[in-house]
Amino acid sequence: MCGINGFNFKNENQIRKMNLLTSHRGPDGTRFFCDDEISLGHNRLSILDLREEASQPMFSGDGNLVIVFNGEIYNFLEIKSELQKDYNFKTDSDTEVILAAYQKWGSRCLNRLNGIFAFAIWDKEKQELFIARDHLGVKPFYYYFDGDKFIFSSEIKSILAHPVERRLDQEALNIYFRLLYIPEPHTPWKNIFKLPPAHFAVLKNGKLEIKQYWKISHFDCLSDEQEIKGLIKGHFKEAVSRQLISDRPLGIYLSGGIDSTAILGRVSELRSKPAQTFTVGFEVESEHRAKFNADFELARKTSRFFKSEHHEVMLKARAVADNFEKVVWHGDDLVSNHTQTAMYVLSGMTKNHADVVLSGDGGDELFGGYDRYYLNYTLDRIQRLPKALRENFLAKFLFKLSGKQNLYDKLNIEPGIDRFLSFMSQKEADLSFLQKDFNQPEATRNFIGKKFFSSGEKLDFTKKMQYLDIKTWLLDDALNRSDRMSMAHGVEQRVPILDKEMVELSMAIPPSFGMDGQKSGKRIFKESLREYIPDFVYNQPKRGWFSPVAKWLRSDLKGWAYDILSPGYNPETEAYFDFAKVRKILDRHISGEKYALNPIWPLLTFQAWFKLFKNK
């Protein structure tokens, strides 16, 4: 893991400045390369081959190719073995393997890589820049291109070190307030973009050409349960084994859930030494511990079961306020998620013991763990009934009585973009604080509709929801914040369940295999990995990661929130927000009249972000 920077002109001072801004991503060294038409910078987090020879920018054996690379290639030894007869390797790094693979196969090398990566290769002879991002977008790649200057980085703040115009993208910001993140290729800035996952680009003669190199093409095509279980178990075991490669200490983020527990079980099977595990809890009153620290307690119990060396950190309310601007600065691509501070503090503690961690990200999206999948699955079956039986007073009463009013509200929404947004977008009524001239109610619908609902493909809608989550929420919320909060402290976070072979397999499994009785619950995934999951975890109900932030806003964080959400904090943002309405929303939340964390937190995040980046 590292930080990469670059641009298509020569400027030594500018590349040094970019490296300085991303130095947290690579605390073990910083280097750069400048030529007439290129400047490349690299901050190194040494994980494989710790020798100086493995530093970057790295040159190919003939000196023609130069690479800066962020990530890990888990199958680099297999590729290296295949290439050894053609290439004289001088290091034991995966970086050099990418160079050799690109030299032999060109862009086709990407189909052979199993890993997480973002890299740029400059070809001196062709005067051509080749850039690529991994299959799922675990590693970030941002760029600016105005038809002349091309600037790229692992983080937006490094691009903003250049004299580029800081124009806000009003459409992207409207999407942010509805989805709570900004989907690719957009960023908060009009002229800065994300390279999409599974894409590469070539910059030559002032032209940028972007192409896709991989996509999921097989859906719901498996039917034999025993075959599916065997495939899940085999792929999972291989993925975890591959991702243990490291010349630095390695640990596991342990949440108390199925995914991280299974990873710990597999790691304990492979290694004789106790695993290092890390978890975060919340310092709350005793009567609230059961709700907010259930996963924390489960992780502690799981660590004892597997005899890991367990490390814990407790987050206080004050730590949210004290670290908030740091979290937003490291995030720099707007994401509103109130767990980010917990992840930031957890990564800071982790760095004292390990430089690499495995996490369970992706299990719910791939194998149907979220309630919304079961609800979609149920809706499709209910909608087979005549509408008269679905839409009447008795039906509404029965749904309300069973505590499933939210399901009734969606009962007559047909599969498609409206149903997707009913699950994933904020309600327009909660966005009344947006100023009329700024507000674009159709922005999200137009963007998502054009990008994901215009092809006319026929796909079970529950599977479509899982697929869309991988392409949107997982990518630009979950993986985005995981990368930023871990790399803020120079910790490399790996995601074995998001191995591309696991992803392809999961999409080939019909949604029914994920259903568990009256709920969604990753049934087939859990049963496949039963040997790695103790009973006390296996039998736990599915729950989200509860944070007491909403509660803290009514007490310890009240004054802090009022300050940030006042018009004087950022006078310019009165063009975007009606602060009288913002104040009313906050008042009602604090009084307990109406829960409003979802509109409040993106406002807090945006206000801090605007202060840190727009006014600089």
Coordinates of C-alpha atoms in Angstrom, one line a residue:
M1 CA 0.0 0.0 0.0
C2 CA 1.2 3.4 -0.8
G3 CA 0.3 6.8 -2.2
I4 CA 0.9 7.6 -5.9
N5 CA 1.0 11.0 -7.6
G6 CA 1.8 12.3 -11.0
F7 CA 1.2 14.7 -13.9
N8 CA 2.2 15.0 -17.6
F9 CA 4.8 17.8 -17.3
K10 CA 8.0 18.4 -15.4
N11 CA 7.9 20.1 -12.1
E12 CA 10.0 18.7 -9.2
N13 CA 8.7 21.1 -6.6
Q14 CA 5.1 20.2 -7.4
I15 CA 5.6 16.5 -7.2
R16 CA 7.4 16.9 -3.9
K17 CA 4.4 18.9 -2.7
M18 CA 2.0 16.2 -3.8
N19 CA 4.0 13.5 -2.0
L20 CA 4.1 15.6 1.2
L21 CA 0.3 15.8 1.2
T22 CA -0.1 12.0 0.9
S23 CA 2.9 11.0 3.0
H24 CA 0.6 9.4 5.6
R25 CA -0.2 6.7 3.0
G26 CA 3.5 5.7 2.8
P27 CA 5.5 6.6 5.9
D28 CA 8.4 4.4 5.0
G29 CA 9.9 6.5 2.2
T30 CA 9.2 9.0 -0.5
R31 CA 10.7 9.3 -4.0
F32 CA 9.9 10.9 -7.3
F33 CA 10.9 10.8 -11.0
C34 CA 10.8 13.7 -13.4
D35 CA 11.4 13.8 -17.2
D36 CA 10.5 16.3 -19.8
E37 CA 6.9 15.0 -20.2
I38 CA 6.2 13.3 -16.9
S39 CA 6.5 13.7 -13.1
L40 CA 5.8 10.6 -10.9
G41 CA 5.8 10.5 -7.1
H42 CA 5.5 7.7 -4.6
N43 CA 5.1 7.4 -0.8
R44 CA 6.0 3.9 0.3
L45 CA 4.4 1.6 2.9
S46 CA 6.8 -1.3 2.8
I47 CA 4.9 -4.6 2.9
L48 CA 6.7 -6.9 0.4
D49 CA 10.5 -6.9 -0.1
L50 CA 11.5 -4.2 2.4
R51 CA 14.8 -3.5 0.7
E52 CA 15.7 -0.2 -0.9
E53 CA 15.8 -1.9 -4.3
A54 CA 12.1 -2.4 -4.2
S55 CA 11.4 1.3 -3.8
Q56 CA 9.4 3.3 -6.3
P57 CA 9.2 4.9 -8.8
M58 CA 10.6 1.6 -10.2
F59 CA 12.2 1.1 -13.7
S60 CA 11.9 -1.9 -15.9
G61 CA 15.1 -3.9 -16.7
D62 CA 15.6 -2.0 -19.9
G63 CA 14.9 1.3 -18.2
N64 CA 12.1 2.2 -20.6
L65 CA 9.1 1.7 -18.3
V66 CA 8.6 3.6 -15.0
I67 CA 5.8 2.6 -12.5
V68 CA 4.2 4.0 -9.4
F69 CA 1.9 1.5 -7.8
N70 CA -0.5 1.4 -4.8
G71 CA -1.8 -2.0 -3.7
E72 CA -0.9 -5.7 -3.5
I73 CA -0.8 -8.4 -6.2
Y74 CA -1.6 -11.6 -4.3
N75 CA -0.7 -14.0 -7.1
F76 CA 2.5 -12.2 -8.0
L77 CA 4.7 -15.3 -7.4
E78 CA 2.7 -17.4 -9.9
I79 CA 3.0 -14.6 -12.5
K80 CA 6.7 -14.2 -11.7
S81 CA 7.3 -17.9 -12.2
E82 CA 5.7 -17.7 -15.6
L83 CA 7.7 -14.6 -16.7
Q84 CA 11.2 -15.6 -15.3
K85 CA 12.4 -16.9 -18.6
D86 CA 11.7 -13.5 -20.2
Y87 CA 12.6 -11.1 -17.5
N88 CA 15.6 -10.7 -15.2
F89 CA 14.0 -9.9 -11.8
K90 CA 16.1 -7.9 -9.4
T91 CA 13.6 -7.7 -6.5
D92 CA 11.1 -9.9 -4.6
S93 CA 8.4 -7.3 -5.0
D94 CA 5.0 -7.5 -6.7
T95 CA 5.7 -4.1 -8.3
E96 CA 8.4 -5.5 -10.5
V97 CA 6.1 -8.3 -11.5
I98 CA 3.5 -5.7 -12.8
L99 CA 6.3 -4.1 -14.9
A100 CA 7.3 -7.4 -16.4
A101 CA 3.7 -8.4 -17.0
Y102 CA 2.9 -5.1 -18.7
Q103 CA 6.1 -5.3 -20.8
K104 CA 5.0 -8.8 -22.1
W105 CA 1.2 -8.5 -22.3
G106 CA 0.3 -4.8 -22.3
S107 CA -3.2 -4.1 -21.0
R108 CA -4.0 -7.8 -21.1
C109 CA -1.9 -8.2 -18.0
L110 CA -4.8 -6.8 -15.9
N111 CA -6.8 -10.0 -16.5
R112 CA -4.0 -12.0 -14.9
L113 CA -3.7 -9.9 -11.7
N114 CA -5.4 -11.0 -8.5
G115 CA -5.2 -8.1 -6.1
I116 CA -6.0 -4.6 -5.2
F117 CA -4.3 -1.9 -7.1
A118 CA -4.0 1.5 -8.7
F119 CA -0.9 2.2 -10.8
A120 CA 0.5 4.3 -13.5
I121 CA 3.2 3.2 -16.0
W122 CA 5.1 5.7 -18.1
D123 CA 6.5 4.4 -21.4
K124 CA 9.5 6.6 -22.3
E125 CA 9.8 5.3 -25.9
K126 CA 6.1 5.6 -26.7
Q127 CA 5.6 8.8 -24.6
E128 CA 2.5 7.1 -23.3
L129 CA 1.0 6.9 -19.8
F130 CA -1.0 3.7 -18.9
I131 CA -3.1 3.8 -15.7
A132 CA -5.3 1.1 -14.2
R133 CA -7.6 0.4 -11.2
D134 CA -8.4 -2.9 -9.6
H135 CA -11.5 -5.0 -10.4
L136 CA -13.7 -3.8 -7.4
G137 CA -12.1 -0.4 -6.8
V138 CA -10.6 -1.2 -3.4
K139 CA -7.7 1.2 -4.2
P140 CA -8.6 4.8 -5.2
F141 CA -7.5 6.7 -8.4
Y142 CA -8.4 10.3 -8.9
Y143 CA -7.5 12.5 -11.9
Y144 CA -7.9 16.0 -13.4
F145 CA -7.8 16.5 -17.1
D146 CA -8.5 19.7 -19.0
G147 CA -7.4 18.5 -22.4
D148 CA -3.9 19.7 -21.7
K149 CA -2.8 19.0 -18.1
F150 CA -3.4 15.5 -16.7
I151 CA -2.9 15.2 -12.9
F152 CA -3.5 12.1 -10.8
S153 CA -3.3 10.9 -7.2
S154 CA -4.5 8.5 -4.6
E155 CA -6.3 11.4 -2.9
I156 CA -8.0 14.5 -4.1
K157 CA -6.1 16.9 -1.8
S158 CA -2.9 16.2 -3.7
I159 CA -4.5 17.3 -7.0
L160 CA -5.8 20.4 -5.3
A161 CA -2.1 21.3 -4.6
H162 CA -2.0 22.4 -8.2
P163 CA -3.5 25.7 -9.4
V164 CA -6.7 24.0 -10.6
E165 CA -10.1 25.8 -10.4
R166 CA -12.1 24.7 -7.4
R167 CA -15.5 24.5 -8.9
L168 CA -18.1 22.5 -7.0
D169 CA -20.2 20.0 -8.9
Q170 CA -23.8 20.9 -8.0
E171 CA -25.2 17.6 -9.4
A172 CA -22.7 15.5 -7.4
L173 CA -23.4 17.4 -4.2
N174 CA -27.2 16.9 -4.7
I175 CA -26.5 13.1 -5.1
Y176 CA -24.3 13.2 -2.0
F177 CA -27.2 14.6 0.2
R178 CA -29.4 11.8 -1.1
L179 CA -27.1 8.8 -1.2
L180 CA -24.6 10.1 1.5
Y181 CA -21.7 9.5 -0.9
I182 CA -20.7 10.5 -4.4
P183 CA -20.8 7.7 -7.0
E184 CA -18.0 7.3 -9.6
P185 CA -16.9 8.9 -11.8
H186 CA -18.0 12.0 -9.9
T187 CA -16.3 13.8 -7.0
P188 CA -17.4 17.0 -5.3
W189 CA -15.4 18.9 -7.9
K190 CA -16.5 19.7 -11.4
N191 CA -13.1 18.9 -13.0
I192 CA -11.8 16.0 -10.9
F193 CA -12.9 12.4 -11.5
K194 CA -12.5 8.9 -10.3
L195 CA -11.2 6.2 -12.7
P196 CA -13.9 3.6 -12.5
P197 CA -13.0 0.1 -11.1
A198 CA -12.0 -2.5 -13.7
H199 CA -10.9 0.2 -16.1
F200 CA -7.7 1.3 -17.6
A201 CA -6.8 4.5 -19.4
V202 CA -4.1 5.6 -21.9
L203 CA -2.9 9.2 -22.1
K204 CA -1.1 9.9 -25.4
N205 CA -0.8 13.0 -27.5
G206 CA -3.1 14.9 -25.3
K207 CA -5.9 12.4 -25.6
L208 CA -7.3 10.2 -22.7
E209 CA -8.9 7.0 -23.7
I210 CA -10.7 4.9 -20.9
K211 CA -11.7 1.3 -21.4
Q212 CA -13.2 -1.4 -19.2
Y213 CA -11.2 -4.6 -18.9
W214 CA -13.5 -6.8 -16.7
K215 CA -17.1 -7.1 -15.8
I216 CA -19.4 -9.6 -14.1
S217 CA -21.2 -11.6 -16.8
H218 CA -22.8 -14.7 -15.2
F219 CA -25.8 -14.2 -12.9
D220 CA -27.9 -16.8 -11.1
C221 CA -26.6 -19.7 -13.1
L222 CA -25.8 -22.2 -10.3
S223 CA -28.4 -24.5 -8.9
D224 CA -26.8 -27.4 -7.0
E225 CA -26.5 -26.4 -3.3
Q226 CA -23.7 -28.8 -2.5
E227 CA -21.7 -27.6 -5.5
I228 CA -22.2 -24.0 -4.4
K229 CA -21.1 -24.7 -0.8
G230 CA -18.0 -26.4 -2.1
L231 CA -17.2 -23.5 -4.4
I232 CA -17.7 -20.9 -1.6
K233 CA -15.5 -22.8 0.9
G234 CA -12.8 -23.4 -1.7
H235 CA -12.7 -19.9 -3.0
F236 CA -12.8 -18.4 0.6
K237 CA -9.9 -20.6 1.8
E238 CA -7.8 -19.7 -1.2
A239 CA -8.6 -16.0 -1.0
V240 CA -7.6 -15.8 2.7
S241 CA -4.4 -17.8 2.1
R242 CA -3.4 -15.6 -0.8
Q243 CA -3.9 -12.4 1.2
L244 CA -1.6 -13.4 4.1
I245 CA 1.5 -12.6 2.1
S246 CA 3.4 -9.9 4.0
D247 CA 6.9 -9.1 5.3
R248 CA 5.3 -6.9 8.0
P249 CA 3.0 -7.7 11.0
L250 CA -0.5 -8.7 10.0
G251 CA -3.8 -8.7 11.9
I252 CA -7.6 -8.9 11.5
Y253 CA -10.3 -6.3 12.2
L254 CA -12.7 -8.4 14.3
S255 CA -16.3 -7.1 14.4
G256 CA -18.1 -10.0 16.1
G257 CA -20.0 -10.8 12.8
I258 CA -19.9 -13.8 10.5
D259 CA -17.4 -12.5 8.0
S260 CA -14.5 -11.4 10.1
T261 CA -15.0 -14.4 12.4
A262 CA -14.7 -16.8 9.4
I263 CA -11.5 -15.0 8.3
L264 CA -10.1 -15.3 11.8
G265 CA -11.0 -19.0 11.8
R266 CA -9.2 -19.6 8.5
V267 CA -6.2 -17.6 9.6
S268 CA -6.0 -19.6 12.9
E269 CA -6.1 -22.8 10.8
L270 CA -3.2 -21.6 8.6
R271 CA -0.9 -20.1 11.3
S272 CA 0.5 -21.6 14.5
K273 CA 1.1 -18.3 16.1
P274 CA -1.9 -16.4 17.6
A275 CA -3.5 -14.0 15.3
Q276 CA -3.5 -10.3 16.1
T277 CA -7.1 -9.0 16.3
F278 CA -8.5 -5.5 16.7
T279 CA -11.9 -4.1 17.6
V280 CA -13.5 -0.8 18.6
G281 CA -16.3 -0.1 21.2
F282 CA -18.1 2.9 22.5
E283 CA -17.9 4.4 25.9
V284 CA -21.6 4.7 26.9
E285 CA -23.7 4.5 30.0
S286 CA -24.2 0.9 31.4
E287 CA -27.8 0.7 30.3
H288 CA -26.8 1.3 26.6
R289 CA -23.8 -1.1 26.5
A290 CA -25.9 -4.0 25.3
K291 CA -27.1 -2.1 22.2
F292 CA -23.9 -0.2 21.2
N293 CA -21.3 -2.7 22.3
A294 CA -22.9 -6.1 21.3
D295 CA -20.4 -6.6 18.5
F296 CA -17.5 -5.4 20.8
E297 CA -18.4 -8.1 23.4
L298 CA -18.8 -10.8 20.7
A299 CA -15.4 -9.9 19.2
R300 CA -13.9 -10.3 22.7
K301 CA -15.5 -13.7 23.1
T302 CA -14.5 -14.7 19.6
S303 CA -10.8 -13.7 20.3
R304 CA -10.8 -16.0 23.3
F305 CA -12.3 -18.8 21.3
F306 CA -9.5 -18.6 18.7
K307 CA -6.9 -17.6 21.3
S308 CA -5.9 -14.4 19.3
E309 CA -3.9 -11.6 20.8
H310 CA -6.8 -9.1 21.1
H311 CA -6.5 -5.3 21.1
E312 CA -9.4 -3.0 22.0
V313 CA -10.1 0.7 21.9
M314 CA -13.1 2.5 23.3
L315 CA -14.3 5.6 21.5
K316 CA -15.6 8.5 23.7
A317 CA -18.0 11.1 22.5
R318 CA -15.4 13.9 22.8
A319 CA -13.1 11.9 20.4
V320 CA -15.7 12.3 17.6
A321 CA -15.4 16.1 17.9
D322 CA -11.7 16.1 18.4
N323 CA -11.0 14.0 15.4
F324 CA -13.7 15.1 13.1
E325 CA -11.7 17.5 10.9
K326 CA -8.9 15.0 10.7
V327 CA -11.4 12.4 9.5
V328 CA -12.9 14.7 6.9
W329 CA -9.4 15.9 5.7
H330 CA -8.3 12.3 5.2
G331 CA -11.6 11.4 3.5
D332 CA -11.6 14.5 1.2
D333 CA -14.1 12.8 -1.2
L334 CA -17.4 13.4 0.6
V335 CA -18.7 10.4 2.5
S336 CA -21.2 10.8 5.3
N337 CA -20.9 7.9 7.6
H338 CA -20.9 8.3 11.4
T339 CA -18.7 5.2 11.9
Q340 CA -15.7 6.9 10.2
T341 CA -14.3 8.3 13.4
A342 CA -14.4 4.9 15.0
M343 CA -12.6 3.4 12.1
Y344 CA -10.0 6.2 12.2
V345 CA -9.3 5.7 15.9
L346 CA -9.2 1.9 15.4
S347 CA -6.6 2.2 12.6
G348 CA -4.5 4.5 14.8
M349 CA -4.4 1.9 17.5
T350 CA -3.8 -0.9 15.0
K351 CA -0.7 0.7 13.7
N352 CA 1.1 0.1 17.0
H353 CA 0.8 -3.6 16.4
A354 CA 0.3 -4.4 12.7
D355 CA 0.8 -2.8 9.3
V356 CA -1.6 -5.0 7.4
V357 CA -5.1 -6.0 8.4
L358 CA -7.8 -8.3 6.9
S359 CA -11.4 -7.2 7.2
G360 CA -14.7 -8.8 6.4
D361 CA -16.0 -6.1 4.0
G362 CA -18.2 -7.3 1.2
G363 CA -19.8 -10.4 2.7
D364 CA -23.3 -8.8 3.0
E365 CA -23.4 -7.4 -0.5
L366 CA -22.1 -10.6 -2.1
F367 CA -24.1 -13.2 -0.2
G368 CA -27.3 -11.3 0.7
G369 CA -26.8 -10.2 4.3
Y370 CA -28.8 -7.0 4.3
D371 CA -32.6 -6.8 5.1
R372 CA -33.2 -4.9 1.9
Y373 CA -32.4 -8.1 -0.1
Y374 CA -35.0 -10.1 1.8
L375 CA -37.5 -7.3 1.5
N376 CA -37.0 -7.2 -2.3
Y377 CA -37.2 -10.9 -2.5
T378 CA -40.5 -10.8 -0.6
L379 CA -41.9 -7.9 -2.5
D380 CA -41.4 -9.7 -5.8
R381 CA -43.4 -12.6 -4.5
I382 CA -46.2 -10.5 -3.0
Q383 CA -46.6 -8.6 -6.2
R384 CA -47.7 -11.8 -7.9
L385 CA -50.9 -11.3 -6.0
P386 CA -53.7 -9.2 -7.5
K387 CA -53.3 -5.5 -6.6
A388 CA -56.7 -5.5 -4.8
L389 CA -55.4 -8.0 -2.3
R390 CA -52.2 -6.0 -1.7
E391 CA -53.6 -2.4 -1.5
N392 CA -56.4 -2.2 1.0
F393 CA -57.0 -1.2 4.7
L394 CA -56.7 -4.8 6.0
A395 CA -53.4 -5.4 4.3
K396 CA -52.0 -2.1 5.6
F397 CA -53.2 -2.9 9.1
L398 CA -51.7 -6.4 9.1
F399 CA -48.3 -5.1 7.9
K400 CA -48.3 -2.4 10.6
L401 CA -49.3 -4.9 13.2
S402 CA -46.4 -7.2 12.3
G403 CA -43.9 -4.2 12.4
K404 CA -43.3 -4.2 8.7
Q405 CA -44.8 -0.8 7.8
N406 CA -41.7 -0.1 5.7
L407 CA -42.4 -3.1 3.6
Y408 CA -46.0 -2.1 3.0
D409 CA -44.9 1.4 1.9
K410 CA -42.9 -0.3 -0.9
L411 CA -45.6 -2.9 -1.7
N412 CA -46.6 -1.5 -5.0
I413 CA -43.3 -0.2 -6.2
E414 CA -42.3 -2.3 -9.2
P415 CA -38.8 -3.6 -9.6
G416 CA -36.7 -0.7 -11.0
I417 CA -35.0 2.5 -10.2
D418 CA -37.9 3.8 -8.0
R419 CA -37.6 0.7 -5.8
F420 CA -33.9 1.0 -5.6
L421 CA -34.1 4.6 -4.5
S422 CA -36.8 3.8 -2.0
F423 CA -34.2 1.7 -0.2
M424 CA -31.0 3.6 -0.8
S425 CA -31.9 7.3 -1.1
Q426 CA -32.9 9.8 1.6
K427 CA -36.5 11.0 1.6
E428 CA -37.1 14.3 -0.1
A429 CA -39.0 15.6 2.9
D430 CA -35.8 15.3 5.0
L431 CA -34.0 17.6 2.6
S432 CA -36.2 20.6 3.0
F433 CA -33.1 22.5 4.2
L434 CA -31.6 22.7 0.6
Q435 CA -32.0 26.1 -1.0
K436 CA -34.3 26.2 -4.0
D437 CA -31.5 27.4 -6.4
F438 CA -29.2 24.6 -5.3
N439 CA -31.7 21.8 -4.9
Q440 CA -31.9 19.2 -7.8
P441 CA -34.4 16.6 -6.7
E442 CA -34.0 14.6 -9.9
A443 CA -30.2 14.5 -10.0
T444 CA -29.9 11.1 -8.3
R445 CA -32.6 9.5 -10.2
N446 CA -31.3 10.8 -13.5
F447 CA -27.7 9.7 -12.8
I448 CA -28.6 6.2 -11.4
G449 CA -31.2 5.7 -14.1
K450 CA -28.8 6.4 -17.0
K451 CA -25.9 4.5 -15.5
F452 CA -27.7 1.3 -14.3
F453 CA -31.2 1.2 -15.6
S454 CA -30.9 2.0 -19.3
S455 CA -29.7 -1.2 -20.8
G456 CA -32.9 -3.2 -20.5
E457 CA -31.2 -6.2 -19.1
K458 CA -33.4 -8.8 -17.4
L459 CA -32.1 -9.8 -13.9
D460 CA -33.8 -10.9 -10.7
F461 CA -34.2 -7.6 -8.9
T462 CA -32.8 -8.9 -5.6
K463 CA -29.7 -9.9 -7.5
K464 CA -29.8 -6.5 -9.2
M465 CA -29.8 -4.8 -5.8
Q466 CA -26.8 -6.8 -4.7
Y467 CA -25.0 -5.9 -8.0
L468 CA -25.9 -2.3 -7.7
D469 CA -24.6 -2.2 -4.1
I470 CA -21.2 -3.5 -5.3
K471 CA -21.1 -0.8 -8.0
T472 CA -22.3 2.1 -5.8
W473 CA -22.6 1.9 -2.0
L474 CA -19.8 -0.7 -1.4
L475 CA -17.4 1.1 -3.8
D476 CA -17.9 4.8 -3.0
D477 CA -18.9 4.6 0.7
A478 CA -17.6 1.4 2.4
L479 CA -14.4 0.8 0.5
N480 CA -13.7 4.5 0.1
R481 CA -13.8 5.1 3.9
S482 CA -12.0 1.9 4.7
D483 CA -9.1 2.9 2.5
R484 CA -8.9 6.5 3.8
M485 CA -9.3 5.7 7.5
S486 CA -6.7 2.9 7.4
M487 CA -4.3 4.7 5.2
A488 CA -4.5 7.8 7.3
H489 CA -2.3 5.8 9.7
G490 CA -0.3 3.9 7.1
V491 CA -2.3 0.6 7.6
E492 CA -3.0 -1.6 4.6
Q493 CA -6.5 -3.0 4.7
R494 CA -7.2 -6.2 2.7
V495 CA -10.6 -7.6 1.8
P496 CA -10.5 -11.4 1.2
I497 CA -14.2 -11.8 0.6
L498 CA -14.0 -9.3 -2.3
D499 CA -11.5 -11.5 -4.1
K500 CA -12.6 -11.2 -7.7
E501 CA -13.2 -14.9 -8.0
M502 CA -15.5 -14.8 -4.9
V503 CA -17.4 -11.9 -6.5
E504 CA -17.9 -13.7 -9.7
L505 CA -19.1 -16.8 -7.8
S506 CA -21.5 -14.8 -5.6
M507 CA -23.2 -13.3 -8.6
A508 CA -23.8 -16.7 -10.1
I509 CA -25.7 -17.9 -6.9
P510 CA -29.5 -17.2 -7.0
P511 CA -30.8 -15.0 -4.2
S512 CA -33.0 -17.7 -2.7
F513 CA -29.8 -19.4 -1.4
G514 CA -29.1 -16.4 0.8
M515 CA -32.5 -16.4 2.5
D516 CA -32.8 -17.8 6.0
G517 CA -36.4 -18.4 7.0
Q518 CA -38.1 -15.1 7.5
K519 CA -35.1 -12.9 6.8
S520 CA -32.0 -12.3 4.7
G521 CA -29.0 -13.8 6.3
K522 CA -26.3 -15.2 4.0
R523 CA -27.6 -18.7 4.7
I524 CA -25.5 -20.5 2.0
F525 CA -22.4 -18.5 3.0
K526 CA -22.8 -19.3 6.7
E527 CA -23.4 -22.9 6.1
S528 CA -20.4 -23.2 3.7
L529 CA -18.0 -21.8 6.4
R530 CA -19.7 -23.4 9.4
E531 CA -16.4 -25.0 10.6
Y532 CA -14.9 -21.5 11.1
I533 CA -17.8 -20.0 13.0
P534 CA -18.4 -20.7 16.7
D535 CA -22.1 -21.4 17.8
F536 CA -22.3 -18.1 19.7
V537 CA -21.6 -16.1 16.6
Y538 CA -23.4 -18.4 14.1
N539 CA -26.7 -18.1 16.0
Q540 CA -26.6 -14.4 16.5
P541 CA -29.2 -12.3 14.6
K542 CA -28.0 -10.0 11.9
R543 CA -27.7 -6.4 13.1
G544 CA -26.0 -3.3 11.9
W545 CA -23.0 -1.6 13.5
F546 CA -24.8 0.6 16.0
S547 CA -23.0 3.8 16.9
P548 CA -24.2 6.1 19.7
V549 CA -23.5 9.3 17.7
A550 CA -27.2 10.1 17.4
K551 CA -27.4 9.9 21.2
W552 CA -24.2 11.9 21.7
L553 CA -25.6 14.7 19.6
R554 CA -28.3 15.2 22.3
S555 CA -25.6 15.5 25.0
D556 CA -21.8 15.7 24.7
L557 CA -21.8 16.8 21.0
K558 CA -24.7 19.2 21.2
G559 CA -22.8 22.4 21.3
W560 CA -20.3 21.2 18.8
A561 CA -23.1 20.4 16.3
Y562 CA -24.8 23.7 16.8
D563 CA -21.5 25.5 16.1
I564 CA -20.8 23.7 12.8
L565 CA -24.4 24.0 11.6
S566 CA -24.6 27.7 12.2
P567 CA -24.5 30.2 9.3
G568 CA -21.4 31.9 10.7
Y569 CA -19.3 28.7 10.4
N570 CA -19.2 28.9 6.6
P571 CA -21.0 32.1 5.4
E572 CA -20.8 31.0 1.8
T573 CA -22.9 27.8 2.4
E574 CA -26.0 29.9 3.0
A575 CA -26.3 29.7 -0.8
Y576 CA -26.8 25.9 -0.4
F577 CA -28.7 25.6 2.9
D578 CA -31.6 27.3 4.7
F579 CA -30.0 27.5 8.2
A580 CA -33.3 28.3 9.9
K581 CA -34.5 24.9 8.7
V582 CA -31.2 23.3 9.6
R583 CA -31.6 24.6 13.1
K584 CA -35.1 23.3 13.4
I585 CA -34.0 19.8 12.3
L586 CA -31.2 19.8 14.9
D587 CA -33.5 21.2 17.6
R588 CA -36.1 18.5 17.0
H589 CA -33.5 15.7 17.0
I590 CA -31.9 17.0 20.2
S591 CA -35.3 17.3 21.9
G592 CA -36.2 13.8 20.9
E593 CA -39.1 15.0 18.8
K594 CA -37.8 13.5 15.6
Y595 CA -34.7 11.4 14.9
A596 CA -32.7 13.1 12.2
L597 CA -29.1 11.7 12.2
N598 CA -29.4 11.0 8.4
P599 CA -29.8 14.7 7.4
I600 CA -27.6 16.0 10.2
W601 CA -24.5 14.0 9.6
P602 CA -24.0 14.8 5.9
L603 CA -24.5 18.5 6.8
L604 CA -21.8 18.3 9.5
T605 CA -19.5 16.5 7.1
F606 CA -20.1 18.9 4.3
Q607 CA -19.6 22.0 6.5
A608 CA -16.2 20.7 7.8
W609 CA -15.2 19.6 4.3
F610 CA -16.1 23.0 2.8
K611 CA -14.1 24.8 5.4
L612 CA -11.0 22.5 4.8
F613 CA -11.0 22.5 1.0
K614 CA -13.2 25.0 -0.7
N615 CA -12.0 28.1 1.1
K616 CA -8.3 27.3 0.8

